[in-house]
Amino acid sequence: MTDSDSPITDIPASDTPAADLPASDTPAPDVPVSDFLTRTRVFYDTVAEDYAERFRDPFAGAPVDRAMFAVFAELVGPGGAVADLGCGPGRATAHLRSLGLDVFGLDLSAGMLAIARRENPDLLFVQGSMLDLDVADGALAGAVSWYSSIHTPVEELPALFSEFRRVLKPGGHLLVGFQVGDEPKRHDKPFGHDVILDFQRRQPEFVGGLLEAAGFEVLSRTVRAPQEQEPTPQACLIARRPAAV
């Protein structure tokens, strides 16, 4: 997707996808809602280059994840307009493009976006907030939130999922990935940097219920076992905005 045919214009600030980083066992305290975007942005701007190097190929050795992306791409259809929301260094964005989708990436972190643009100069990446997308109602055939909701406070999830529904056309599809669990994990000084951030773990039934409350039909709930350095199971949900009656 190029600037000339993008369904978006300029966008403000967003969450970034994350895999499992070096972590602390210190329980994660409550974080004021007003702070979470700033904390997320600073965290990922600081660790961007180290993060991108460590997680260079997130789909290698992950056949279930690749399969879920392939199912999503088939549901959206060839050439469908898709937003990778919380795209990080753009690896999932590039994978979606390889599956035949017309995709752009959006992220909060300027550091992550610099890597995404450097590695994928032919793709569009913009800085913005998933909670306040500058995208027209019903403009997208699909949206992906691949581990990008894990820094969003639980009280903000209904608004987040409603925003996802707003930008999808009737019959449009949503792919959501996240870590399974009941307690958050605090990542303190990853890669030796003086930053800290909480990663929320959630149950598929809980996330699915919030998606349904936001007006989605949940088509698929998949939970796979942890792989390599992953400490928890990983969930992937595919949902659809109901077609207009």
PDB file of C-alpha atoms in Angstrom:
ATOM      1  CA  MET A   1       0.000   0.000   0.000  1.00  0.00           C
ATOM      2  CA  THR A   2       1.362   3.426  -0.935  1.00  0.00           C
ATOM      3  CA  ASP A   3       0.627   6.886   0.463  1.00  0.00           C
ATOM      4  CA  SER A   4      -1.593   7.716  -2.499  1.00  0.00           C
ATOM      5  CA  ASP A   5      -4.033   4.829  -2.014  1.00  0.00           C
ATOM      6  CA  SER A   6      -4.010   4.511   1.778  1.00  0.00           C
ATOM      7  CA  PRO A   7      -7.367   4.713   3.627  1.00  0.00           C
ATOM      8  CA  ILE A   8      -5.660   6.794   6.321  1.00  0.00           C
ATOM      9  CA  THR A   9      -4.267  10.279   6.590  1.00  0.00           C
ATOM     10  CA  ASP A  10      -1.953  11.487   9.366  1.00  0.00           C
ATOM     11  CA  ILE A  11      -2.438   9.734  12.704  1.00  0.00           C
ATOM     12  CA  PRO A  12      -1.381  10.627  16.265  1.00  0.00           C
ATOM     13  CA  ALA A  13       0.198   7.498  18.962  1.00  0.00           C
ATOM     14  CA  SER A  14      -0.276   3.363  19.466  1.00  0.00           C
ATOM     15  CA  ASP A  15       0.633   0.146  21.177  1.00  0.00           C
ATOM     16  CA  THR A  16       3.436  -2.057  19.860  1.00  0.00           C
ATOM     17  CA  PRO A  17       3.509  -5.820  19.504  1.00  0.00           C
ATOM     18  CA  ALA A  18       5.920  -7.626  21.801  1.00  0.00           C
ATOM     19  CA  ALA A  19       7.330 -11.075  22.311  1.00  0.00           C
ATOM     20  CA  ASP A  20       8.736 -12.325  25.607  1.00  0.00           C
ATOM     21  CA  LEU A  21      11.674 -10.219  26.816  1.00  0.00           C
ATOM     22  CA  PRO A  22      13.927 -10.611  29.850  1.00  0.00           C
ATOM     23  CA  ALA A  23      11.548 -10.186  32.760  1.00  0.00           C
ATOM     24  CA  SER A  24      11.414  -9.403  36.445  1.00  0.00           C
ATOM     25  CA  ASP A  25       9.421 -11.396  38.969  1.00  0.00           C
ATOM     26  CA  THR A  26       8.267  -8.182  40.642  1.00  0.00           C
ATOM     27  CA  PRO A  27       4.450  -7.956  40.468  1.00  0.00           C
ATOM     28  CA  ALA A  28       3.228  -5.286  38.074  1.00  0.00           C
ATOM     29  CA  PRO A  29       1.475  -2.374  39.824  1.00  0.00           C
ATOM     30  CA  ASP A  30      -1.530  -0.539  38.488  1.00  0.00           C
ATOM     31  CA  VAL A  31      -0.603   1.993  35.815  1.00  0.00           C
ATOM     32  CA  PRO A  32      -2.782   5.083  35.324  1.00  0.00           C
ATOM     33  CA  VAL A  33      -4.578   5.011  31.992  1.00  0.00           C
ATOM     34  CA  SER A  34      -3.171   8.445  31.164  1.00  0.00           C
ATOM     35  CA  ASP A  35       0.373   7.042  31.349  1.00  0.00           C
ATOM     36  CA  PHE A  36       0.234   3.798  29.378  1.00  0.00           C
ATOM     37  CA  LEU A  37       0.715   5.259  25.900  1.00  0.00           C
ATOM     38  CA  THR A  38       3.697   7.308  27.005  1.00  0.00           C
ATOM     39  CA  ARG A  39       5.266   4.376  28.843  1.00  0.00           C
ATOM     40  CA  THR A  40       4.738   2.094  25.861  1.00  0.00           C
ATOM     41  CA  ARG A  41       6.203   4.591  23.419  1.00  0.00           C
ATOM     42  CA  VAL A  42       9.298   5.278  25.535  1.00  0.00           C
ATOM     43  CA  PHE A  43       9.866   1.568  26.184  1.00  0.00           C
ATOM     44  CA  TYR A  44       9.802   0.549  22.535  1.00  0.00           C
ATOM     45  CA  ASP A  45      11.699   3.574  21.277  1.00  0.00           C
ATOM     46  CA  THR A  46      14.456   2.596  23.714  1.00  0.00           C
ATOM     47  CA  VAL A  47      14.640  -1.134  22.916  1.00  0.00           C
ATOM     48  CA  ALA A  48      13.715  -0.971  19.217  1.00  0.00           C
ATOM     49  CA  GLU A  49      17.026  -2.022  17.648  1.00  0.00           C
ATOM     50  CA  ASP A  50      17.728  -4.764  20.215  1.00  0.00           C
ATOM     51  CA  TYR A  51      14.155  -6.045  19.968  1.00  0.00           C
ATOM     52  CA  ALA A  52      14.233  -6.161  16.169  1.00  0.00           C
ATOM     53  CA  GLU A  53      17.528  -8.037  16.194  1.00  0.00           C
ATOM     54  CA  ARG A  54      16.408 -10.619  18.767  1.00  0.00           C
ATOM     55  CA  PHE A  55      13.045 -11.303  17.108  1.00  0.00           C
ATOM     56  CA  ARG A  56      14.236 -11.106  13.518  1.00  0.00           C
ATOM     57  CA  ASP A  57      11.911 -13.799  12.118  1.00  0.00           C
ATOM     58  CA  PRO A  58       8.881 -14.237  14.398  1.00  0.00           C
ATOM     59  CA  PHE A  59       7.245 -16.753  12.033  1.00  0.00           C
ATOM     60  CA  ALA A  60      10.211 -19.150  11.820  1.00  0.00           C
ATOM     61  CA  GLY A  61       9.333 -22.335  13.655  1.00  0.00           C
ATOM     62  CA  ALA A  62       5.790 -21.089  14.288  1.00  0.00           C
ATOM     63  CA  PRO A  63       3.585 -23.107  11.916  1.00  0.00           C
ATOM     64  CA  VAL A  64       0.403 -22.470  13.910  1.00  0.00           C
ATOM     65  CA  ASP A  65       0.926 -18.705  13.733  1.00  0.00           C
ATOM     66  CA  ARG A  66       1.616 -18.899   9.992  1.00  0.00           C
ATOM     67  CA  ALA A  67      -1.506 -20.993   9.539  1.00  0.00           C
ATOM     68  CA  MET A  68      -3.675 -18.469  11.393  1.00  0.00           C
ATOM     69  CA  PHE A  69      -2.327 -15.643   9.239  1.00  0.00           C
ATOM     70  CA  ALA A  70      -3.068 -17.703   6.133  1.00  0.00           C
ATOM     71  CA  VAL A  71      -6.639 -18.336   7.307  1.00  0.00           C
ATOM     72  CA  PHE A  72      -7.071 -14.622   8.007  1.00  0.00           C
ATOM     73  CA  ALA A  73      -5.722 -13.697   4.553  1.00  0.00           C
ATOM     74  CA  GLU A  74      -8.102 -16.132   2.872  1.00  0.00           C
ATOM     75  CA  LEU A  75     -11.071 -14.709   4.801  1.00  0.00           C
ATOM     76  CA  VAL A  76     -10.124 -11.141   3.852  1.00  0.00           C
ATOM     77  CA  GLY A  77      -9.532 -12.051   0.214  1.00  0.00           C
ATOM     78  CA  PRO A  78      -6.783 -11.171  -2.280  1.00  0.00           C
ATOM     79  CA  GLY A  79      -5.898  -7.487  -2.342  1.00  0.00           C
ATOM     80  CA  GLY A  80      -8.016  -6.652   0.699  1.00  0.00           C
ATOM     81  CA  ALA A  81      -7.118  -3.440   2.530  1.00  0.00           C
ATOM     82  CA  VAL A  82      -5.659  -4.389   5.923  1.00  0.00           C
ATOM     83  CA  ALA A  83      -4.146  -2.425   8.819  1.00  0.00           C
ATOM     84  CA  ASP A  84      -1.435  -4.010  10.957  1.00  0.00           C
ATOM     85  CA  LEU A  85      -2.171  -2.144  14.180  1.00  0.00           C
ATOM     86  CA  GLY A  86       0.811  -2.037  16.506  1.00  0.00           C
ATOM     87  CA  CYS A  87       3.135  -3.240  13.754  1.00  0.00           C
ATOM     88  CA  GLY A  88       6.450  -2.852  15.596  1.00  0.00           C
ATOM     89  CA  PRO A  89       9.388  -3.417  13.217  1.00  0.00           C
ATOM     90  CA  GLY A  90       7.015  -4.480  10.451  1.00  0.00           C
ATOM     91  CA  ARG A  91       7.712  -8.216  10.236  1.00  0.00           C
ATOM     92  CA  ALA A  92       4.018  -9.184  10.464  1.00  0.00           C
ATOM     93  CA  THR A  93       3.166  -6.381   8.029  1.00  0.00           C
ATOM     94  CA  ALA A  94       5.584  -7.788   5.466  1.00  0.00           C
ATOM     95  CA  HIS A  95       4.195 -11.296   6.042  1.00  0.00           C
ATOM     96  CA  LEU A  96       0.660 -10.058   5.425  1.00  0.00           C
ATOM     97  CA  ARG A  97       1.815  -8.451   2.183  1.00  0.00           C
ATOM     98  CA  SER A  98       3.402 -11.757   1.133  1.00  0.00           C
ATOM     99  CA  LEU A  99      -0.040 -13.347   1.571  1.00  0.00           C
ATOM    100  CA  GLY A 100      -1.504 -11.021  -1.070  1.00  0.00           C
ATOM    101  CA  LEU A 101      -3.022  -8.335   1.148  1.00  0.00           C
ATOM    102  CA  ASP A 102      -2.857  -4.570   0.595  1.00  0.00           C
ATOM    103  CA  VAL A 103      -1.471  -3.734   4.011  1.00  0.00           C
ATOM    104  CA  PHE A 104      -0.090  -0.777   5.924  1.00  0.00           C
ATOM    105  CA  GLY A 105       1.411  -0.681   9.411  1.00  0.00           C
ATOM    106  CA  LEU A 106       0.682   1.630  12.316  1.00  0.00           C
ATOM    107  CA  ASP A 107       2.636   1.922  15.550  1.00  0.00           C
ATOM    108  CA  LEU A 108       3.200   4.222  18.491  1.00  0.00           C
ATOM    109  CA  SER A 109       6.986   3.928  18.496  1.00  0.00           C
ATOM    110  CA  ALA A 110       9.026   6.100  16.126  1.00  0.00           C
ATOM    111  CA  GLY A 111      12.002   3.821  16.776  1.00  0.00           C
ATOM    112  CA  MET A 112      10.088   0.747  15.667  1.00  0.00           C
ATOM    113  CA  LEU A 113       8.698   2.554  12.639  1.00  0.00           C
ATOM    114  CA  ALA A 114      12.197   3.605  11.565  1.00  0.00           C
ATOM    115  CA  ILE A 115      13.175  -0.073  11.406  1.00  0.00           C
ATOM    116  CA  ALA A 116       9.965  -1.046   9.602  1.00  0.00           C
ATOM    117  CA  ARG A 117      10.517   1.628   6.946  1.00  0.00           C
ATOM    118  CA  ARG A 118      14.189   0.753   6.570  1.00  0.00           C
ATOM    119  CA  GLU A 119      13.446  -2.931   6.016  1.00  0.00           C
ATOM    120  CA  ASN A 120      10.304  -2.424   3.914  1.00  0.00           C
ATOM    121  CA  PRO A 121      10.716   0.800   1.915  1.00  0.00           C
ATOM    122  CA  ASP A 122       7.847  -0.127  -0.394  1.00  0.00           C
ATOM    123  CA  LEU A 123       5.288  -0.422   2.430  1.00  0.00           C
ATOM    124  CA  LEU A 124       3.451   2.391   4.196  1.00  0.00           C
ATOM    125  CA  PHE A 125       4.074   2.810   7.942  1.00  0.00           C
ATOM    126  CA  VAL A 126       2.535   5.574  10.040  1.00  0.00           C
ATOM    127  CA  GLN A 127       2.696   6.641  13.659  1.00  0.00           C
ATOM    128  CA  GLY A 128      -0.642   6.493  15.408  1.00  0.00           C
ATOM    129  CA  SER A 129      -2.932   5.329  18.162  1.00  0.00           C
ATOM    130  CA  MET A 130      -5.089   2.240  17.887  1.00  0.00           C
ATOM    131  CA  LEU A 131      -7.565   3.940  20.192  1.00  0.00           C
ATOM    132  CA  ASP A 132      -8.077   6.882  17.835  1.00  0.00           C
ATOM    133  CA  LEU A 133      -7.539   5.787  14.244  1.00  0.00           C
ATOM    134  CA  ASP A 134      -7.683   8.367  11.492  1.00  0.00           C
ATOM    135  CA  VAL A 135      -9.407   5.853   9.234  1.00  0.00           C
ATOM    136  CA  ALA A 136     -12.844   6.260   7.717  1.00  0.00           C
ATOM    137  CA  ASP A 137     -15.729   4.144   8.973  1.00  0.00           C
ATOM    138  CA  GLY A 138     -15.806   0.797   7.161  1.00  0.00           C
ATOM    139  CA  ALA A 139     -12.648   1.518   5.146  1.00  0.00           C
ATOM    140  CA  LEU A 140     -10.821  -1.759   5.849  1.00  0.00           C
ATOM    141  CA  ALA A 141     -11.413  -5.365   4.868  1.00  0.00           C
ATOM    142  CA  GLY A 142      -9.223  -6.553   7.724  1.00  0.00           C
ATOM    143  CA  ALA A 143      -7.290  -5.494  10.813  1.00  0.00           C
ATOM    144  CA  VAL A 144      -4.551  -7.248  12.773  1.00  0.00           C
ATOM    145  CA  SER A 145      -3.651  -6.677  16.425  1.00  0.00           C
ATOM    146  CA  TRP A 146      -0.747  -9.085  16.842  1.00  0.00           C
ATOM    147  CA  TYR A 147       0.301  -8.764  20.498  1.00  0.00           C
ATOM    148  CA  SER A 148      -0.434  -5.044  20.333  1.00  0.00           C
ATOM    149  CA  SER A 149      -3.273  -4.949  22.877  1.00  0.00           C
ATOM    150  CA  ILE A 150      -1.132  -6.365  25.686  1.00  0.00           C
ATOM    151  CA  HIS A 151      -0.225  -2.919  27.057  1.00  0.00           C
ATOM    152  CA  THR A 152      -3.777  -1.575  26.871  1.00  0.00           C
ATOM    153  CA  PRO A 153      -5.418  -1.374  30.324  1.00  0.00           C
ATOM    154  CA  VAL A 154      -8.384  -3.696  30.666  1.00  0.00           C
ATOM    155  CA  GLU A 155     -10.789  -0.775  31.120  1.00  0.00           C
ATOM    156  CA  GLU A 156      -9.716   0.566  27.702  1.00  0.00           C
ATOM    157  CA  LEU A 157     -10.244  -2.713  25.809  1.00  0.00           C
ATOM    158  CA  PRO A 158     -13.969  -2.110  25.062  1.00  0.00           C
ATOM    159  CA  ALA A 159     -13.085   1.229  23.438  1.00  0.00           C
ATOM    160  CA  LEU A 160     -10.183  -0.377  21.557  1.00  0.00           C
ATOM    161  CA  PHE A 161     -12.300  -3.182  20.139  1.00  0.00           C
ATOM    162  CA  SER A 162     -15.095  -0.763  19.237  1.00  0.00           C
ATOM    163  CA  GLU A 163     -12.541   1.294  17.291  1.00  0.00           C
ATOM    164  CA  PHE A 164     -11.420  -1.838  15.452  1.00  0.00           C
ATOM    165  CA  ARG A 165     -15.045  -2.580  14.544  1.00  0.00           C
ATOM    166  CA  ARG A 166     -15.631   0.988  13.364  1.00  0.00           C
ATOM    167  CA  VAL A 167     -12.892   0.917  10.735  1.00  0.00           C
ATOM    168  CA  LEU A 168     -13.865  -2.503   9.373  1.00  0.00           C
ATOM    169  CA  LYS A 169     -16.422  -2.799   6.626  1.00  0.00           C
ATOM    170  CA  PRO A 170     -19.428  -5.087   7.251  1.00  0.00           C
ATOM    171  CA  GLY A 171     -18.076  -8.606   6.845  1.00  0.00           C
ATOM    172  CA  GLY A 172     -14.506  -7.432   7.601  1.00  0.00           C
ATOM    173  CA  HIS A 173     -12.219  -9.615   9.707  1.00  0.00           C
ATOM    174  CA  LEU A 174     -10.025  -9.053  12.749  1.00  0.00           C
ATOM    175  CA  LEU A 175      -7.024 -11.115  13.913  1.00  0.00           C
ATOM    176  CA  VAL A 176      -5.943 -10.710  17.555  1.00  0.00           C
ATOM    177  CA  GLY A 177      -2.913 -12.382  19.166  1.00  0.00           C
ATOM    178  CA  PHE A 178      -1.907 -12.278  22.834  1.00  0.00           C
ATOM    179  CA  GLN A 179      -0.289 -14.230  25.674  1.00  0.00           C
ATOM    180  CA  VAL A 180      -2.532 -16.461  27.797  1.00  0.00           C
ATOM    181  CA  GLY A 181      -2.663 -16.036  31.556  1.00  0.00           C
ATOM    182  CA  ASP A 182      -4.267 -14.270  34.486  1.00  0.00           C
ATOM    183  CA  GLU A 183      -1.426 -12.116  35.825  1.00  0.00           C
ATOM    184  CA  PRO A 184       0.656  -9.461  34.069  1.00  0.00           C
ATOM    185  CA  LYS A 185       4.429  -9.753  33.709  1.00  0.00           C
ATOM    186  CA  ARG A 186       6.749  -6.853  34.390  1.00  0.00           C
ATOM    187  CA  HIS A 187       9.750  -6.461  32.057  1.00  0.00           C
ATOM    188  CA  ASP A 188      12.418  -4.469  33.856  1.00  0.00           C
ATOM    189  CA  LYS A 189      15.603  -3.217  32.144  1.00  0.00           C
ATOM    190  CA  PRO A 190      15.338  -5.425  29.023  1.00  0.00           C
ATOM    191  CA  PHE A 191      18.576  -5.647  27.044  1.00  0.00           C
ATOM    192  CA  GLY A 192      20.160  -3.579  29.824  1.00  0.00           C
ATOM    193  CA  HIS A 193      18.111  -0.442  29.079  1.00  0.00           C
ATOM    194  CA  ASP A 194      16.688   1.594  31.946  1.00  0.00           C
ATOM    195  CA  VAL A 195      13.015   1.144  31.011  1.00  0.00           C
ATOM    196  CA  ILE A 196      10.144  -0.874  32.433  1.00  0.00           C
ATOM    197  CA  LEU A 197       6.777  -2.036  31.081  1.00  0.00           C
ATOM    198  CA  ASP A 198       3.970  -4.409  32.031  1.00  0.00           C
ATOM    199  CA  PHE A 199       2.772  -7.109  29.610  1.00  0.00           C
ATOM    200  CA  GLN A 200      -0.833  -8.167  30.194  1.00  0.00           C
ATOM    201  CA  ARG A 201      -1.802 -11.827  29.870  1.00  0.00           C
ATOM    202  CA  ARG A 202      -5.453 -12.650  29.294  1.00  0.00           C
ATOM    203  CA  GLN A 203      -7.781 -15.589  28.822  1.00  0.00           C
ATOM    204  CA  PRO A 204      -9.225 -16.245  25.339  1.00  0.00           C
ATOM    205  CA  GLU A 205     -12.760 -16.495  26.741  1.00  0.00           C
ATOM    206  CA  PHE A 206     -12.420 -13.066  28.328  1.00  0.00           C
ATOM    207  CA  VAL A 207     -11.071 -11.410  25.182  1.00  0.00           C
ATOM    208  CA  GLY A 208     -13.664 -13.186  23.062  1.00  0.00           C
ATOM    209  CA  GLY A 209     -16.434 -11.897  25.318  1.00  0.00           C
ATOM    210  CA  LEU A 210     -15.187  -8.330  24.959  1.00  0.00           C
ATOM    211  CA  LEU A 211     -15.057  -8.707  21.179  1.00  0.00           C
ATOM    212  CA  GLU A 212     -18.630  -9.967  21.128  1.00  0.00           C
ATOM    213  CA  ALA A 213     -19.730  -7.084  23.350  1.00  0.00           C
ATOM    214  CA  ALA A 214     -18.108  -4.713  20.839  1.00  0.00           C
ATOM    215  CA  GLY A 215     -20.236  -6.175  18.058  1.00  0.00           C
ATOM    216  CA  PHE A 216     -17.981  -8.896  16.613  1.00  0.00           C
ATOM    217  CA  GLU A 217     -18.728 -12.507  15.820  1.00  0.00           C
ATOM    218  CA  VAL A 218     -15.845 -14.658  17.086  1.00  0.00           C
ATOM    219  CA  LEU A 219     -15.117 -17.261  14.419  1.00  0.00           C
ATOM    220  CA  SER A 220     -12.075 -18.983  15.878  1.00  0.00           C
ATOM    221  CA  ARG A 221     -10.252 -19.334  19.209  1.00  0.00           C
ATOM    222  CA  THR A 222      -6.856 -21.029  18.972  1.00  0.00           C
ATOM    223  CA  VAL A 223      -4.437 -21.624  21.846  1.00  0.00           C
ATOM    224  CA  ARG A 224      -1.036 -23.162  21.171  1.00  0.00           C
ATOM    225  CA  ALA A 225       1.630 -24.418  23.563  1.00  0.00           C
ATOM    226  CA  PRO A 226       4.641 -22.243  24.393  1.00  0.00           C
ATOM    227  CA  GLN A 227       7.609 -22.511  22.038  1.00  0.00           C
ATOM    228  CA  GLU A 228      11.309 -22.116  22.872  1.00  0.00           C
ATOM    229  CA  GLN A 229      11.616 -19.110  25.238  1.00  0.00           C
ATOM    230  CA  GLU A 230       7.879 -18.400  25.490  1.00  0.00           C
ATOM    231  CA  PRO A 231       6.795 -18.827  29.139  1.00  0.00           C
ATOM    232  CA  THR A 232       3.037 -19.062  28.481  1.00  0.00           C
ATOM    233  CA  PRO A 233       0.571 -20.431  25.925  1.00  0.00           C
ATOM    234  CA  GLN A 234      -0.284 -18.091  23.071  1.00  0.00           C
ATOM    235  CA  ALA A 235      -3.803 -17.270  21.860  1.00  0.00           C
ATOM    236  CA  CYS A 236      -5.106 -16.198  18.471  1.00  0.00           C
ATOM    237  CA  LEU A 237      -8.703 -15.109  17.843  1.00  0.00           C
ATOM    238  CA  ILE A 238     -10.317 -14.398  14.499  1.00  0.00           C
ATOM    239  CA  ALA A 239     -13.484 -12.307  14.567  1.00  0.00           C
ATOM    240  CA  ARG A 240     -15.770 -10.729  11.996  1.00  0.00           C
ATOM    241  CA  ARG A 241     -17.846  -7.606  11.898  1.00  0.00           C
ATOM    242  CA  PRO A 242     -21.280  -8.945  10.921  1.00  0.00           C
ATOM    243  CA  ALA A 243     -22.361  -8.242   7.378  1.00  0.00           C
ATOM    244  CA  ALA A 244     -25.021  -5.572   6.976  1.00  0.00           C
ATOM    245  CA  VAL A 245     -28.539  -6.943   6.994  1.00  0.00           C
TER     246      VAL A 245
END
